[in-house]
mmCIF file of C-alpha atoms and ligand atoms in Angstrom:
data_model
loop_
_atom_site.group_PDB
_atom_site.id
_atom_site.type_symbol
_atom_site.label_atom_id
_atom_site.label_comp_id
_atom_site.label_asym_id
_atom_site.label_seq_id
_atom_site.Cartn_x
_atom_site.Cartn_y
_atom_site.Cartn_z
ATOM 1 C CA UNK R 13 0.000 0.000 0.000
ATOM 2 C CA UNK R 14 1.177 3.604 -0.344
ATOM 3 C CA UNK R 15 -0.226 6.318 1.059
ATOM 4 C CA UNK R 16 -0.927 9.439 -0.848
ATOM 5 C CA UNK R 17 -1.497 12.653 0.794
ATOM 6 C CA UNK R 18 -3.963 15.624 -1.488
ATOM 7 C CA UNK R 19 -3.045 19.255 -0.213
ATOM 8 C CA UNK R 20 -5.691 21.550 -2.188
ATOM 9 C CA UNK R 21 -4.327 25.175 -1.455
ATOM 10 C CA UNK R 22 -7.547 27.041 -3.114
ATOM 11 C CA UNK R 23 -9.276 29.612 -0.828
ATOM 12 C CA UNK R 24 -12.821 29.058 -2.214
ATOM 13 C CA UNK R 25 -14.347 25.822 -2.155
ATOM 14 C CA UNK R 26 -15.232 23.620 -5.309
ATOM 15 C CA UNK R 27 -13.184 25.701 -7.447
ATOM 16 C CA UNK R 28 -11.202 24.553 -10.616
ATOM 17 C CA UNK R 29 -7.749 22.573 -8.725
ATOM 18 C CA UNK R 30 -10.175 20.590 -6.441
ATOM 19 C CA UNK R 31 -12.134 19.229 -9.395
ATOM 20 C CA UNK R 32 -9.021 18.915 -11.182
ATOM 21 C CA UNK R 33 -7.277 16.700 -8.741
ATOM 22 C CA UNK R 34 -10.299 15.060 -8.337
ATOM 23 C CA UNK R 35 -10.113 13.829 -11.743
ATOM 24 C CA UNK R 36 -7.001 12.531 -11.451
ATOM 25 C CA UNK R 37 -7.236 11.248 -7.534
ATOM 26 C CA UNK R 38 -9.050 8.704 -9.785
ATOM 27 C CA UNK R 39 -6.544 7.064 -11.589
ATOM 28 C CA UNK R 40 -4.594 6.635 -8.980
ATOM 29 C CA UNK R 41 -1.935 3.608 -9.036
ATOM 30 C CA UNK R 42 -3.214 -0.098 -7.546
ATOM 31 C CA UNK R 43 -2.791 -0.434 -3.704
ATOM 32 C CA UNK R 44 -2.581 3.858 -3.440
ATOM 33 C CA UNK R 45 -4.850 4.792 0.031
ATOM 34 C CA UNK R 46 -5.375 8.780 -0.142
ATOM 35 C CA UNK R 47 -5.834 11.294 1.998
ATOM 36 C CA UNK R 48 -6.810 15.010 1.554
ATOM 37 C CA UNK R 49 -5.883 17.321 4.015
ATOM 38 C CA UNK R 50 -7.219 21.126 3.312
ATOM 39 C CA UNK R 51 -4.894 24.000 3.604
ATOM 40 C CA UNK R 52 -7.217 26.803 3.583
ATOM 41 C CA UNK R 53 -9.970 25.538 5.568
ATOM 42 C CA UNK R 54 -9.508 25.859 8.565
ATOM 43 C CA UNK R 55 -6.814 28.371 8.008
ATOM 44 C CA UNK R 56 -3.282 26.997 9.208
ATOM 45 C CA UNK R 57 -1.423 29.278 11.691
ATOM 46 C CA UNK R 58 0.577 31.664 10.754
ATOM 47 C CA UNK R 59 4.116 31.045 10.681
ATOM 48 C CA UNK R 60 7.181 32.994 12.184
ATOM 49 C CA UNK R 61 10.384 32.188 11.924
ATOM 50 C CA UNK R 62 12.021 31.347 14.955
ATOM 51 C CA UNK R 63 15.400 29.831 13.777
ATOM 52 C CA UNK R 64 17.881 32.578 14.945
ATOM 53 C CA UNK R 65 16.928 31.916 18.344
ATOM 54 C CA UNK R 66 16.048 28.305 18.557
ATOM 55 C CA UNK R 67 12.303 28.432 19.271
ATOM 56 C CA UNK R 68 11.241 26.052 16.675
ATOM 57 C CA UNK R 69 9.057 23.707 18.905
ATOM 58 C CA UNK R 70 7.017 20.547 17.447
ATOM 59 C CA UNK R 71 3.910 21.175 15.795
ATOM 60 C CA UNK R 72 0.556 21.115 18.049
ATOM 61 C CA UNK R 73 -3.494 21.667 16.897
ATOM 62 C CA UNK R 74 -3.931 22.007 12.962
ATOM 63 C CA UNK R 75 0.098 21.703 12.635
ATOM 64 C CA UNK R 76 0.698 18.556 14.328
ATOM 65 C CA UNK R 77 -2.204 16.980 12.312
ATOM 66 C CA UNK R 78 -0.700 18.610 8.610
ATOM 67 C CA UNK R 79 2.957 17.084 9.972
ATOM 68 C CA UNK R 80 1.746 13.522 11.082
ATOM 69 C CA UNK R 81 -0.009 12.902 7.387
ATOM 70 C CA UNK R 82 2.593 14.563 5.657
ATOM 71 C CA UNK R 83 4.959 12.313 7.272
ATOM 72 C CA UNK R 84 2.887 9.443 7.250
ATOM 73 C CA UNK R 85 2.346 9.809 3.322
ATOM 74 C CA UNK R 86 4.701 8.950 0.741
ATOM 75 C CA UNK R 87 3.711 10.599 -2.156
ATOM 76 C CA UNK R 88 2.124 14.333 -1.752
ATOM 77 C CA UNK R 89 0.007 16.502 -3.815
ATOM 78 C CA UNK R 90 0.154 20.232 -4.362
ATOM 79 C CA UNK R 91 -2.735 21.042 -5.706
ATOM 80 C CA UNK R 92 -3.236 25.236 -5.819
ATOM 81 C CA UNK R 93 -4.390 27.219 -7.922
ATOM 82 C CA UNK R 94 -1.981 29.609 -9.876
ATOM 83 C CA UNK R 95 -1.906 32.860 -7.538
ATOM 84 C CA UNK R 96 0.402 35.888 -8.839
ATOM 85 C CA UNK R 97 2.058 33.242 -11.125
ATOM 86 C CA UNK R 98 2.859 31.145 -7.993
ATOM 87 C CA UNK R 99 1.263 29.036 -5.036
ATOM 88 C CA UNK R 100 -1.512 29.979 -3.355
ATOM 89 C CA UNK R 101 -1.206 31.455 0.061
ATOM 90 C CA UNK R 102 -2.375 28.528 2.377
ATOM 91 C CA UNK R 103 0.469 26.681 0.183
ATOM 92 C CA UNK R 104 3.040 28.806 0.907
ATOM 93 C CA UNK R 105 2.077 29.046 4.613
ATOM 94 C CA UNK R 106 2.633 25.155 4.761
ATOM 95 C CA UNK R 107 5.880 25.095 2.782
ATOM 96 C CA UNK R 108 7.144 27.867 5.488
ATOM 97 C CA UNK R 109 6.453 25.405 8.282
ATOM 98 C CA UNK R 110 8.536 22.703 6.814
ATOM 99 C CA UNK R 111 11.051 25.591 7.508
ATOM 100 C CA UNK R 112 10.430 25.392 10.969
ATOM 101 C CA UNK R 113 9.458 21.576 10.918
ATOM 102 C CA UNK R 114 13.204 21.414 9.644
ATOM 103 C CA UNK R 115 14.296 23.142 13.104
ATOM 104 C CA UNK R 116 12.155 20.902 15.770
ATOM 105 C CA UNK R 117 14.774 19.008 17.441
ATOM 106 C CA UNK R 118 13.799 14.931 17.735
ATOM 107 C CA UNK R 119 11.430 15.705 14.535
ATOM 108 C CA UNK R 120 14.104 14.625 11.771
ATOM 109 C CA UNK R 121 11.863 15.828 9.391
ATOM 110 C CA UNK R 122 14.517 16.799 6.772
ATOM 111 C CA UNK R 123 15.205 13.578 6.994
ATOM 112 C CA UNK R 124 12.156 11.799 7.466
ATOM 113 C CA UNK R 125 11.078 13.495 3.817
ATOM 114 C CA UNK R 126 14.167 12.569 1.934
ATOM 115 C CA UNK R 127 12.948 10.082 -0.791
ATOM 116 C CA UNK R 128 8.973 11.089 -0.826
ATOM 117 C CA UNK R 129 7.647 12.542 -4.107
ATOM 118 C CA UNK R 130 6.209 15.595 -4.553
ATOM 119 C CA UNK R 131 3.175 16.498 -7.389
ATOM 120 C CA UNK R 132 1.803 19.383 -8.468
ATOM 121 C CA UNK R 133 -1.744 20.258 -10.041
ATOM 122 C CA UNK R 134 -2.249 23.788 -10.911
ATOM 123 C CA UNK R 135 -5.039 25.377 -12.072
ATOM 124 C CA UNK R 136 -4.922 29.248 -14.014
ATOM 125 C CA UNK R 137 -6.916 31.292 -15.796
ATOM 126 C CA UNK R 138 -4.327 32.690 -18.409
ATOM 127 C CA UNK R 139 -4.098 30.268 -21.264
ATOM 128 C CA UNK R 140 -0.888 31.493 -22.637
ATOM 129 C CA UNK R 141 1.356 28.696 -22.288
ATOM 130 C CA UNK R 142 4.392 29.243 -20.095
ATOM 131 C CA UNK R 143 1.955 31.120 -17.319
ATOM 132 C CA UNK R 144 2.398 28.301 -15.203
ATOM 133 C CA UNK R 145 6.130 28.237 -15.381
ATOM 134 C CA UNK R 146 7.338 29.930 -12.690
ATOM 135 C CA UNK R 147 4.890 28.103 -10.041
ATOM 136 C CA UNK R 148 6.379 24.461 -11.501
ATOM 137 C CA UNK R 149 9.658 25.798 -11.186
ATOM 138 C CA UNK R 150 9.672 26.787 -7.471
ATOM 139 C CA UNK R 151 7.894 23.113 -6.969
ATOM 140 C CA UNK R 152 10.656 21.342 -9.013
ATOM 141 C CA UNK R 153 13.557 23.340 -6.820
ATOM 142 C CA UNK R 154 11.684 22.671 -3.474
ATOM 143 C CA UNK R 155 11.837 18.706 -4.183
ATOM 144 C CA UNK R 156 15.099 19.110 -5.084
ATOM 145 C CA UNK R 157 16.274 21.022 -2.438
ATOM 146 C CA UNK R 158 14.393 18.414 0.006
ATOM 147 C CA UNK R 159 15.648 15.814 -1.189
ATOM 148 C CA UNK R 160 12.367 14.528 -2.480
ATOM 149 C CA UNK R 161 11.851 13.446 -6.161
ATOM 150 C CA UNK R 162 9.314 15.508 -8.212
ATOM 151 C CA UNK R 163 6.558 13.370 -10.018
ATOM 152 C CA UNK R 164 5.421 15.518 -12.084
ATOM 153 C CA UNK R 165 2.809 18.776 -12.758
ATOM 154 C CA UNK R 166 -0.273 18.980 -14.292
ATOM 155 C CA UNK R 167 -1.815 21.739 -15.003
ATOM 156 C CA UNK R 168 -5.249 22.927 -16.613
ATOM 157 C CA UNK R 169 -6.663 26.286 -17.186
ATOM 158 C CA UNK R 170 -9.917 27.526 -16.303
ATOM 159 C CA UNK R 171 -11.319 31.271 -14.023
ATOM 160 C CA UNK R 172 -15.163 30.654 -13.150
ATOM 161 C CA UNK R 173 -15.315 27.102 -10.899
ATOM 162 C CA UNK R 174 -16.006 24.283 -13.308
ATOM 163 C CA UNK R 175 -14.177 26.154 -16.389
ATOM 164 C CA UNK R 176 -11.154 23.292 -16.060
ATOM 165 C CA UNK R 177 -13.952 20.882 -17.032
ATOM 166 C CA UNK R 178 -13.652 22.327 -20.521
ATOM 167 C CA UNK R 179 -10.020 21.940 -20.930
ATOM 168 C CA UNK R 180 -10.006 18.538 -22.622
ATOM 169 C CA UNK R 181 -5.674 18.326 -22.687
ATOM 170 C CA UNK R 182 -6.049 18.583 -18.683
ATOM 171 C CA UNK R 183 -8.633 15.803 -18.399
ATOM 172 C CA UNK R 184 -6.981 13.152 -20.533
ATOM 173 C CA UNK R 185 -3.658 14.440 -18.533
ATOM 174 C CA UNK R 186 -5.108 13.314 -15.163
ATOM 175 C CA UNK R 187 -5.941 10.117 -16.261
ATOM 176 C CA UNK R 188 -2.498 8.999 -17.015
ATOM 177 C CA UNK R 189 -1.276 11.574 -14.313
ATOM 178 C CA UNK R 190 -0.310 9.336 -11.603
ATOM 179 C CA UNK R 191 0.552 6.113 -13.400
ATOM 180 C CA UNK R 192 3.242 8.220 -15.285
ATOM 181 C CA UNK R 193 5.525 9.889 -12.534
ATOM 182 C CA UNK R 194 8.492 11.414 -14.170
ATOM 183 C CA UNK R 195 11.230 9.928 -11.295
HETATM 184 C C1 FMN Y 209 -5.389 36.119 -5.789
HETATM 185 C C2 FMN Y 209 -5.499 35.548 -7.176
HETATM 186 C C3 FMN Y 209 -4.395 35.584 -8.006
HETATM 187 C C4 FMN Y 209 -4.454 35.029 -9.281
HETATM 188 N N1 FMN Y 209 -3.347 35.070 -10.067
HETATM 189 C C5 FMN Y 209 -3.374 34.482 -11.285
HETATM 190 C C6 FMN Y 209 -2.205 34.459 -12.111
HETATM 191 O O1 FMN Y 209 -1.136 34.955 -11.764
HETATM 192 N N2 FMN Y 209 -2.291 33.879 -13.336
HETATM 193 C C7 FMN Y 209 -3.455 33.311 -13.780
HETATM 194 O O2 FMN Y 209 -3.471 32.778 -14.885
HETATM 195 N N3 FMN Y 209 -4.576 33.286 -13.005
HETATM 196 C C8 FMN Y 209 -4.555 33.842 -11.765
HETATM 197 N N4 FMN Y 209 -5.685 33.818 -10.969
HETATM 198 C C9 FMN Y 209 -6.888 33.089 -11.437
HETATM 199 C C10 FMN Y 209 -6.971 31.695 -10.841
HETATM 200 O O3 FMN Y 209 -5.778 30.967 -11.021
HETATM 201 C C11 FMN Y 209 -8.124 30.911 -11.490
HETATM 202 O O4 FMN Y 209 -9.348 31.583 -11.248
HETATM 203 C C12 FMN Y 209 -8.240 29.488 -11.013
HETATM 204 O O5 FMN Y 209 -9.228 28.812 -11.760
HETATM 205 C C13 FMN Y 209 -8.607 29.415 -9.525
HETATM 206 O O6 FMN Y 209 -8.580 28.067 -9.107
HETATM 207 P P1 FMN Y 209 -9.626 27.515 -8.008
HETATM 208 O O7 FMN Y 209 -10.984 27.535 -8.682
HETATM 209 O O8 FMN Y 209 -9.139 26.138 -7.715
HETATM 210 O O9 FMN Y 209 -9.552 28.429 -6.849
HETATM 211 C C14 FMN Y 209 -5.662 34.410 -9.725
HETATM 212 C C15 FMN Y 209 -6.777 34.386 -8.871
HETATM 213 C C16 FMN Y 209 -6.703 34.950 -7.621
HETATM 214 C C17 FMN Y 209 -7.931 34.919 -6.723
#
């Protein structure tokens, strides 16, 4: 069995990334459990950095729950829309926890992450192609910088909820999505 975790970062519900993942959540591999675990609802705290004088503690509440499936799971999904060509707030607020998460003495969660995989589905509303560039970029350095592997990105384009519906190319991506992970 392996356990995939689904981290939708949209700030409205049943918007364009949720039904996009959605769609490919069901192609999943044989023997893949998932788990969904929303970013923006309820609101995760807001981080501070603490490093320069030690006072990274381990996670409690809402954090300790995001930390236990994210460590529990070995493949997790980034699914946000594209915001200011990049990831959407409550995605950004969990990636700067792993920068404290890094800091929690006992936690070894540099470590503990080391090998995972990390997706990405991305949803926009400019069709230009190349839009979504810099957002897959900063997802394909953060792997790499973790020392996680990056799967892959998929990414559709839509504005109103339901628009990504219409974008065939996305649709018949997500169904091969999962089954065709880059490394
Ligand atoms: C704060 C904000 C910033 C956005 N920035 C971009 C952007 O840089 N490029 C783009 O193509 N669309 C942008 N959009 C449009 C969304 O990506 C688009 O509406 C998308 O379908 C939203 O996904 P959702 O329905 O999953 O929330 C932005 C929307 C919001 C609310």
């Amino acid at each position: 069995m392996t356990r995939w975790l689904f981290l939708p970062c949209s700030t409205r519900a049943g918007g364009n990334t949720l039904t996009l993942a959605r769609a490919a959540a069901a192609h999943l591999p044989a023997g893949a459990k998932a788990a969904w675990f929303d970013l923006a609802a309820p609101p995760l705290p807001r981080f501070a950095d603490l490093r320069a004088s030690g006072g990274h503690a381990a996670p409690l509440g809402r954090l300790a729950e995001l930390a236990a499936a994210t460590l529990e799971a070995e493949e997790l999904v980034i699914a946000s829309p594209l915001y200011w060509y990049g990831l959407a707030g409550p995605g950004h607020e969990m990636l700067d926890h792993w920068s404290g998460w890094l800091e929690v003495a006992g936690m070894e969660f540099g470590e503990r992450m080391r090998g995972k995989r990390l997706w990405l589905i991305s949803v926009r509303a400019d069709p230009a192609p190349g839009a979504q560039a810099p957002l897959e970029d900063v997802m394909r350095r953060t792997a790499a910088w973790m020392g996680m592997r990056f799967g892959g990105a998929l990414h559709g384009v839509g504005d109103a909820p339901g628009d990504v519906l219409a974008d065939a190319a996305a649709l018949a991506h997500a169904r091969r999505f999962f089954t065709t992970p880059e490394a």
